[in-house]
Amino acid sequence: MVLLIGVTVFTLMRPDFGSVHRGTSRGPGTAAAVGAGLGFYDGIMGPGTGMFLVLGLIAALGASFLGASATAKFVNVATNLAALAVFVPGGHVIWALTAAMAPANLLGGGVGARTAMNRGSTFVRAVFLAMIALMITRLAISLRS
């Protein structure tokens, strides 16, 4: 929760952060380091990984919110496939739930991608901040219970 609050403050204090793709001269090692760090965090903790990935892509690689969000979606598919490779052989998948979620995820992803492309990085930044606020609220409520 502390990390999420830090990300929120950092993003709010820099209104131009992620507004445009700035690119960077940093090599693939930087991307690999961001990926390895977040992969480790995702494996151990999980909550907020997508948001931290977007932040890392913007801060370390100069992506815009739009580009970082698109890349994060692709990375999410890869991590989901890795999870399936581990959990399917062990019989730990609820197939009825999977059958309902998969098409809904594709539909939501399509709607979200079109909306992001039409509305741009400013919109994606606003959604990013709203989602962090909701996640902080949810974690704060669960800590009180």
JSON list of N, CA, C and O in Angstrom, two decimals, residues 1 7 15 25 38-39 59 72 76 78 86 88 91-92 105 112-113 118 120 123 125 130 138 143:
[
{"chain": "A", "resi": 1, "resn": "MET", "atom": "N", "xyz": [0.83, -1.19, 0.00]},
{"chain": "A", "resi": 1, "resn": "MET", "atom": "CA", "xyz": [0.00, 0.00, 0.00]},
{"chain": "A", "resi": 1, "resn": "MET", "atom": "C", "xyz": [0.87, 1.25, 0.00]},
{"chain": "A", "resi": 1, "resn": "MET", "atom": "O", "xyz": [0.54, 2.23, -0.67]},
{"chain": "A", "resi": 7, "resn": "VAL", "atom": "N", "xyz": [3.51, 5.87, -5.66]},
{"chain": "A", "resi": 7, "resn": "VAL", "atom": "CA", "xyz": [3.29, 5.99, -7.11]},
{"chain": "A", "resi": 7, "resn": "VAL", "atom": "C", "xyz": [2.27, 7.09, -7.40]},
{"chain": "A", "resi": 7, "resn": "VAL", "atom": "O", "xyz": [2.45, 7.89, -8.32]},
{"chain": "A", "resi": 15, "resn": "PRO", "atom": "N", "xyz": [2.80, 16.38, -13.64]},
{"chain": "A", "resi": 15, "resn": "PRO", "atom": "CA", "xyz": [1.67, 16.33, -14.56]},
{"chain": "A", "resi": 15, "resn": "PRO", "atom": "C", "xyz": [2.04, 15.96, -16.00]},
{"chain": "A", "resi": 15, "resn": "PRO", "atom": "O", "xyz": [1.21, 15.42, -16.72]},
{"chain": "A", "resi": 25, "resn": "SER", "atom": "N", "xyz": [17.66, 6.19, -24.63]},
{"chain": "A", "resi": 25, "resn": "SER", "atom": "CA", "xyz": [18.81, 5.52, -25.24]},
{"chain": "A", "resi": 25, "resn": "SER", "atom": "C", "xyz": [19.22, 4.30, -24.42]},
{"chain": "A", "resi": 25, "resn": "SER", "atom": "O", "xyz": [20.18, 3.63, -24.76]},
{"chain": "A", "resi": 38, "resn": "LEU", "atom": "N", "xyz": [9.81, -6.65, -11.69]},
{"chain": "A", "resi": 38, "resn": "LEU", "atom": "CA", "xyz": [8.36, -6.73, -11.59]},
{"chain": "A", "resi": 38, "resn": "LEU", "atom": "C", "xyz": [7.86, -8.17, -11.63]},
{"chain": "A", "resi": 38, "resn": "LEU", "atom": "O", "xyz": [6.87, -8.51, -10.99]},
{"chain": "A", "resi": 39, "resn": "GLY", "atom": "N", "xyz": [8.55, -9.01, -12.39]},
{"chain": "A", "resi": 39, "resn": "GLY", "atom": "CA", "xyz": [8.18, -10.43, -12.40]},
{"chain": "A", "resi": 39, "resn": "GLY", "atom": "C", "xyz": [8.34, -11.05, -11.02]},
{"chain": "A", "resi": 39, "resn": "GLY", "atom": "O", "xyz": [7.49, -11.81, -10.56]},
{"chain": "A", "resi": 59, "resn": "ALA", "atom": "N", "xyz": [8.95, 5.60, -16.63]},
{"chain": "A", "resi": 59, "resn": "ALA", "atom": "CA", "xyz": [10.12, 6.17, -15.96]},
{"chain": "A", "resi": 59, "resn": "ALA", "atom": "C", "xyz": [11.44, 5.66, -16.55]},
{"chain": "A", "resi": 59, "resn": "ALA", "atom": "O", "xyz": [12.36, 6.45, -16.78]},
{"chain": "A", "resi": 72, "resn": "ALA", "atom": "N", "xyz": [1.97, -3.17, -21.25]},
{"chain": "A", "resi": 72, "resn": "ALA", "atom": "CA", "xyz": [1.60, -3.88, -20.03]},
{"chain": "A", "resi": 72, "resn": "ALA", "atom": "C", "xyz": [0.54, -4.95, -20.32]},
{"chain": "A", "resi": 72, "resn": "ALA", "atom": "O", "xyz": [0.58, -6.03, -19.72]},
{"chain": "A", "resi": 76, "resn": "ASN", "atom": "N", "xyz": [1.02, -8.84, -19.58]},
{"chain": "A", "resi": 76, "resn": "ASN", "atom": "CA", "xyz": [0.04, -9.54, -18.76]},
{"chain": "A", "resi": 76, "resn": "ASN", "atom": "C", "xyz": [-0.37, -10.87, -19.42]},
{"chain": "A", "resi": 76, "resn": "ASN", "atom": "O", "xyz": [-0.53, -11.88, -18.73]},
{"chain": "A", "resi": 78, "resn": "ALA", "atom": "N", "xyz": [1.50, -12.66, -21.34]},
{"chain": "A", "resi": 78, "resn": "ALA", "atom": "CA", "xyz": [2.64, -13.57, -21.16]},
{"chain": "A", "resi": 78, "resn": "ALA", "atom": "C", "xyz": [2.68, -14.16, -19.75]},
{"chain": "A", "resi": 78, "resn": "ALA", "atom": "O", "xyz": [2.92, -15.36, -19.58]},
{"chain": "A", "resi": 86, "resn": "VAL", "atom": "N", "xyz": [1.98, -23.57, -15.30]},
{"chain": "A", "resi": 86, "resn": "VAL", "atom": "CA", "xyz": [2.22, -24.13, -13.97]},
{"chain": "A", "resi": 86, "resn": "VAL", "atom": "C", "xyz": [0.96, -24.77, -13.39]},
{"chain": "A", "resi": 86, "resn": "VAL", "atom": "O", "xyz": [1.00, -25.87, -12.86]},
{"chain": "A", "resi": 88, "resn": "VAL", "atom": "N", "xyz": [-2.23, -25.58, -14.88]},
{"chain": "A", "resi": 88, "resn": "VAL", "atom": "CA", "xyz": [-3.03, -26.57, -15.62]},
{"chain": "A", "resi": 88, "resn": "VAL", "atom": "C", "xyz": [-2.57, -28.00, -15.34]},
{"chain": "A", "resi": 88, "resn": "VAL", "atom": "O", "xyz": [-3.40, -28.86, -15.02]},
{"chain": "A", "resi": 91, "resn": "GLY", "atom": "N", "xyz": [-3.94, -29.40, -12.25]},
{"chain": "A", "resi": 91, "resn": "GLY", "atom": "CA", "xyz": [-5.40, -29.46, -12.11]},
{"chain": "A", "resi": 91, "resn": "GLY", "atom": "C", "xyz": [-5.97, -28.35, -11.25]},
{"chain": "A", "resi": 91, "resn": "GLY", "atom": "O", "xyz": [-7.02, -28.52, -10.62]},
{"chain": "A", "resi": 92, "resn": "HIS", "atom": "N", "xyz": [-5.32, -27.21, -11.22]},
{"chain": "A", "resi": 92, "resn": "HIS", "atom": "CA", "xyz": [-5.74, -26.11, -10.35]},
{"chain": "A", "resi": 92, "resn": "HIS", "atom": "C", "xyz": [-6.48, -25.00, -11.08]},
{"chain": "A", "resi": 92, "resn": "HIS", "atom": "O", "xyz": [-6.46, -23.85, -10.64]},
{"chain": "A", "resi": 105, "resn": "ASN", "atom": "N", "xyz": [-12.72, -10.98, -21.03]},
{"chain": "A", "resi": 105, "resn": "ASN", "atom": "CA", "xyz": [-11.44, -10.28, -21.02]},
{"chain": "A", "resi": 105, "resn": "ASN", "atom": "C", "xyz": [-11.09, -9.77, -22.41]},
{"chain": "A", "resi": 105, "resn": "ASN", "atom": "O", "xyz": [-10.63, -8.64, -22.57]},
{"chain": "A", "resi": 112, "resn": "GLY", "atom": "N", "xyz": [-11.36, -1.38, -24.19]},
{"chain": "A", "resi": 112, "resn": "GLY", "atom": "CA", "xyz": [-10.37, -0.54, -23.52]},
{"chain": "A", "resi": 112, "resn": "GLY", "atom": "C", "xyz": [-9.30, -0.02, -24.47]},
{"chain": "A", "resi": 112, "resn": "GLY", "atom": "O", "xyz": [-8.91, 1.14, -24.41]},
{"chain": "A", "resi": 113, "resn": "ALA", "atom": "N", "xyz": [-8.83, -0.88, -25.36]},
{"chain": "A", "resi": 113, "resn": "ALA", "atom": "CA", "xyz": [-7.79, -0.47, -26.31]},
{"chain": "A", "resi": 113, "resn": "ALA", "atom": "C", "xyz": [-8.32, 0.61, -27.26]},
{"chain": "A", "resi": 113, "resn": "ALA", "atom": "O", "xyz": [-7.64, 1.60, -27.52]},
{"chain": "A", "resi": 118, "resn": "ASN", "atom": "N", "xyz": [-8.41, 6.25, -28.85]},
{"chain": "A", "resi": 118, "resn": "ASN", "atom": "CA", "xyz": [-9.21, 7.43, -29.22]},
{"chain": "A", "resi": 118, "resn": "ASN", "atom": "C", "xyz": [-9.00, 8.60, -28.26]},
{"chain": "A", "resi": 118, "resn": "ASN", "atom": "O", "xyz": [-9.04, 9.75, -28.67]},
{"chain": "A", "resi": 120, "resn": "GLY", "atom": "N", "xyz": [-6.30, 8.88, -25.84]},
{"chain": "A", "resi": 120, "resn": "GLY", "atom": "CA", "xyz": [-4.89, 9.23, -25.65]},
{"chain": "A", "resi": 120, "resn": "GLY", "atom": "C", "xyz": [-4.35, 9.07, -24.24]},
{"chain": "A", "resi": 120, "resn": "GLY", "atom": "O", "xyz": [-5.03, 8.62, -23.32]},
{"chain": "A", "resi": 123, "resn": "PHE", "atom": "N", "xyz": [-6.08, 10.53, -20.97]},
{"chain": "A", "resi": 123, "resn": "PHE", "atom": "CA", "xyz": [-7.16, 9.69, -20.47]},
{"chain": "A", "resi": 123, "resn": "PHE", "atom": "C", "xyz": [-6.60, 8.48, -19.73]},
{"chain": "A", "resi": 123, "resn": "PHE", "atom": "O", "xyz": [-7.05, 8.13, -18.64]},
{"chain": "A", "resi": 125, "resn": "ARG", "atom": "N", "xyz": [-3.76, 8.19, -18.26]},
{"chain": "A", "resi": 125, "resn": "ARG", "atom": "CA", "xyz": [-3.19, 8.66, -17.00]},
{"chain": "A", "resi": 125, "resn": "ARG", "atom": "C", "xyz": [-4.28, 8.82, -15.94]},
{"chain": "A", "resi": 125, "resn": "ARG", "atom": "O", "xyz": [-4.11, 8.42, -14.78]},
{"chain": "A", "resi": 130, "resn": "ALA", "atom": "N", "xyz": [-7.04, 6.75, -11.11]},
{"chain": "A", "resi": 130, "resn": "ALA", "atom": "CA", "xyz": [-8.29, 6.29, -10.50]},
{"chain": "A", "resi": 130, "resn": "ALA", "atom": "C", "xyz": [-8.16, 4.85, -10.01]},
{"chain": "A", "resi": 130, "resn": "ALA", "atom": "O", "xyz": [-8.62, 4.51, -8.91]},
{"chain": "A", "resi": 138, "resn": "ARG", "atom": "N", "xyz": [-9.22, -0.21, -1.37]},
{"chain": "A", "resi": 138, "resn": "ARG", "atom": "CA", "xyz": [-9.53, -1.62, -1.11]},
{"chain": "A", "resi": 138, "resn": "ARG", "atom": "C", "xyz": [-8.54, -2.22, -0.11]},
{"chain": "A", "resi": 138, "resn": "ARG", "atom": "O", "xyz": [-8.92, -2.92, 0.82]},
{"chain": "A", "resi": 143, "resn": "LEU", "atom": "N", "xyz": [-7.19, -4.00, 5.43]},
{"chain": "A", "resi": 143, "resn": "LEU", "atom": "CA", "xyz": [-6.32, -3.93, 6.59]},
{"chain": "A", "resi": 143, "resn": "LEU", "atom": "C", "xyz": [-7.10, -3.65, 7.87]},
{"chain": "A", "resi": 143, "resn": "LEU", "atom": "O", "xyz": [-6.69, -4.06, 8.95]}
]
